[in-house]
């Protein structure tokens, strides 16, 4: 063991108008798990894509196993022994799980594909991850988490020298992450090397041996994981002093509560096989956190409130008046806003510019007869680009070319532009870097101080604790508890979520 | 740096320019325009006149494709519209059909309005199928493509309906301000479409629905209404095309009118740079696309090339245009630009 498996030297990558990588180095030892970290736009994804042949570098060298390589496509990189799992699942949801696991190397019998062997092998592969599912079922019928695990299992089975995991844990729950880590450690023992890209600090410290940090397309440094503290790492990532971080914690811990009148008051809202009856209240200036495990009903509540799912029972009062919201249009008319969980599917509209993405919901609110002129749209977009410090080359840049964190800010801008009284945010910081995360948290706190009611959903308990002045605890599609002010702490929430522990369906 | 990007519309324009250049060099008096009885005449004017029916359809098709959809029923809707128009001219009475040439005086308004209303209803049918029932646009409009042609033939009883009607003939053959009336109608459709998409948020919504329908829903866009609109507009345009064509040939041949015209319309949209996956559109490009197809056809005819070659030559030109403006080609061109930039950068 030991010795360099991959060495990247002085790599440059230039896109029209942007230098994505400038003089970047990266070295990977055999048998190590190496964390690659950086803020949005730091160049992590670009570096990964240069290594996997999606992009071609403009200058520099990549040496794999002592030989210089020039990967020209992901397929080429795979042939060289580099396999990759991307953040967004890129398997074929219209094929069965077994077919996905066997693509390109289907076992053949006397006549065509040997389906029995294929299915048996697939089940065997998944067994290592303790995933017991019907492998003949279409992949698309399973949750994103399962799909992600299948993608990882497939990459691990390729038996490559180098495995790249690009934010594989964003949609996994704690159990699933543990299973993934177990497999990663097994591979490491066998001498494989893994590049692990993630935003979860805990995970980096748990699993990696060394960490390379990039910032703004430049190499910051390489560090042995045990020699660092979390605060060290965060300050390297952000290029900011530690005082800033502490400072932030203190403002957000003192969220002021508004007057006692309810902005919205939900009683017994439900939908069969979707969400059990629940009560929920939000006052002006509240940040109400929803805490629970994946699938506990967090997102379900947001959809029922916003009319993207039609409730079958219960009452919704907005400022004391009973209303029936059965479409997002109606919710918008009642000054509600929802930044949805799935940014790619439900949030951004690719093809449209940053400007058009920002004005869309406001245009809907204004109606068919009040067209917002291009000049007004530009003003509006520029205002929010400045306010949320969105990194873009201009208002007309296509949104799909922005980094994840900046896309998320555009979605927030879309809703802030409608001047909502209640803002529902579902995982607004998922898959984005520490810096942008804190900016968004700070923004939410600021908005609540101005009197906006906020419903805040996040799978990171720390974040919920930091921002909320009331937290509802969810279990199995039920609200099972409520914490107020001083009662809110990570431990308390964990205990409440785990309480009873009965996972009845 | 951004200024270096070549706009998509440049390539179709370039192709049209090449065809015109060919004619400038090899076709006598191709560019000659004469004035006769206060009307403009010449090959170029002829191209404008003949391209009108496809142009009307293709403009509406642009919006359909921008939503990520497609409407392959327009040829059949055209046939239905033309058949109805002929029937109205005949007072709905075809049993005395003997000889063409006699003059009929059905009221103009009914000859125009009845077919257009029918076409709008057919478009609405497509729209409902796509937006409310949730059928795939190709399948939804395939239904009307096949059934519609049968319906047109049923309406005309399988006969070719010829007629004379001085007023109605103006629609397809008349001149106004020295220009062919069908071309002015096409301009009217372009203006109408542009007005609806620019003066209301419809243009933004069409692109939003094409870019990501689910996210548009989450943003409150009434995606069903948007889809319903583009198919209704497409039906209306196909109906208007049918009126132009029927009036021009003073008759309706339900079996063959507008056959395969949906393909020309779709082709024009694609040549014009509107991507089939939706999310963006370029009406100007579509206009150029239609003109390329028609200029090519006219060129082939005036050069006396046997008509058997028409489709082949058309296909070659279309393939070349599509390759030039394909993403792959743009990528290659972009890379060359990128390299130039790096060199330029290091020189500083």
CSV table of N, CA and C in Angstrom, one decimal, chain A residues 37 201 204-205 211 223-237 242:
chain,number,residue,atom,x,y,z
A,37,UNK,N,-13.2,19.5,-0.6
A,37,UNK,CA,-14.2,20.4,0.0
A,37,UNK,C,-14.0,21.9,-0.6
A,201,UNK,N,-19.9,18.4,7.4
A,201,UNK,CA,-18.7,18.4,8.1
A,201,UNK,C,-18.5,17.1,9.0
A,204,UNK,N,-17.2,14.3,6.9
A,204,UNK,CA,-15.8,14.4,6.5
A,204,UNK,C,-14.9,14.0,7.6
A,205,UNK,N,-15.2,14.4,8.8
A,205,UNK,CA,-14.4,14.1,9.9
A,205,UNK,C,-14.5,12.6,10.3
A,211,UNK,N,-7.9,15.9,3.7
A,211,UNK,CA,-8.9,16.8,3.1
A,211,UNK,C,-8.1,17.8,2.2
A,223,UNK,N,-4.8,18.8,4.0
A,223,UNK,CA,-4.6,18.7,5.5
A,223,UNK,C,-4.9,17.2,5.9
A,224,UNK,N,-4.2,16.7,6.9
A,224,UNK,CA,-4.5,15.5,7.5
A,224,UNK,C,-5.7,15.7,8.4
A,225,UNK,N,-6.8,14.9,8.2
A,225,UNK,CA,-8.0,15.1,8.9
A,225,UNK,C,-7.9,15.2,10.4
A,226,UNK,N,-7.1,14.3,11.0
A,226,UNK,CA,-7.1,14.3,12.5
A,226,UNK,C,-6.5,15.6,13.1
A,227,UNK,N,-5.7,16.2,12.3
A,227,UNK,CA,-5.0,17.4,12.7
A,227,UNK,C,-5.9,18.7,12.7
A,228,UNK,N,-7.1,18.5,12.3
A,228,UNK,CA,-7.9,19.7,12.1
A,228,UNK,C,-9.1,19.7,13.1
A,229,UNK,N,-9.6,20.9,13.4
A,229,UNK,CA,-10.9,20.9,14.1
A,229,UNK,C,-12.0,21.4,13.1
A,230,UNK,N,-13.2,21.3,13.4
A,230,UNK,CA,-14.3,21.7,12.6
A,230,UNK,C,-14.2,23.2,12.2
A,231,UNK,N,-13.9,24.0,13.3
A,231,UNK,CA,-13.7,25.4,13.1
A,231,UNK,C,-12.6,25.7,12.1
A,232,UNK,N,-11.5,25.0,12.3
A,232,UNK,CA,-10.3,25.2,11.3
A,232,UNK,C,-10.8,25.0,9.9
A,233,UNK,N,-11.5,23.9,9.7
A,233,UNK,CA,-12.0,23.6,8.3
A,233,UNK,C,-12.9,24.6,7.8
A,234,UNK,N,-13.9,25.0,8.6
A,234,UNK,CA,-14.9,26.0,8.2
A,234,UNK,C,-14.2,27.3,7.8
A,235,UNK,N,-13.2,27.7,8.6
A,235,UNK,CA,-12.5,29.0,8.3
A,235,UNK,C,-11.7,28.9,7.0
A,236,UNK,N,-11.1,27.7,6.7
A,236,UNK,CA,-10.4,27.5,5.5
A,236,UNK,C,-11.4,27.6,4.3
A,237,UNK,N,-12.5,26.9,4.5
A,237,UNK,CA,-13.5,26.9,3.4
A,237,UNK,C,-14.0,28.3,3.1
A,242,UNK,N,-12.7,33.2,12.4
A,242,UNK,CA,-13.6,32.5,13.3
A,242,UNK,C,-14.6,33.3,14.0
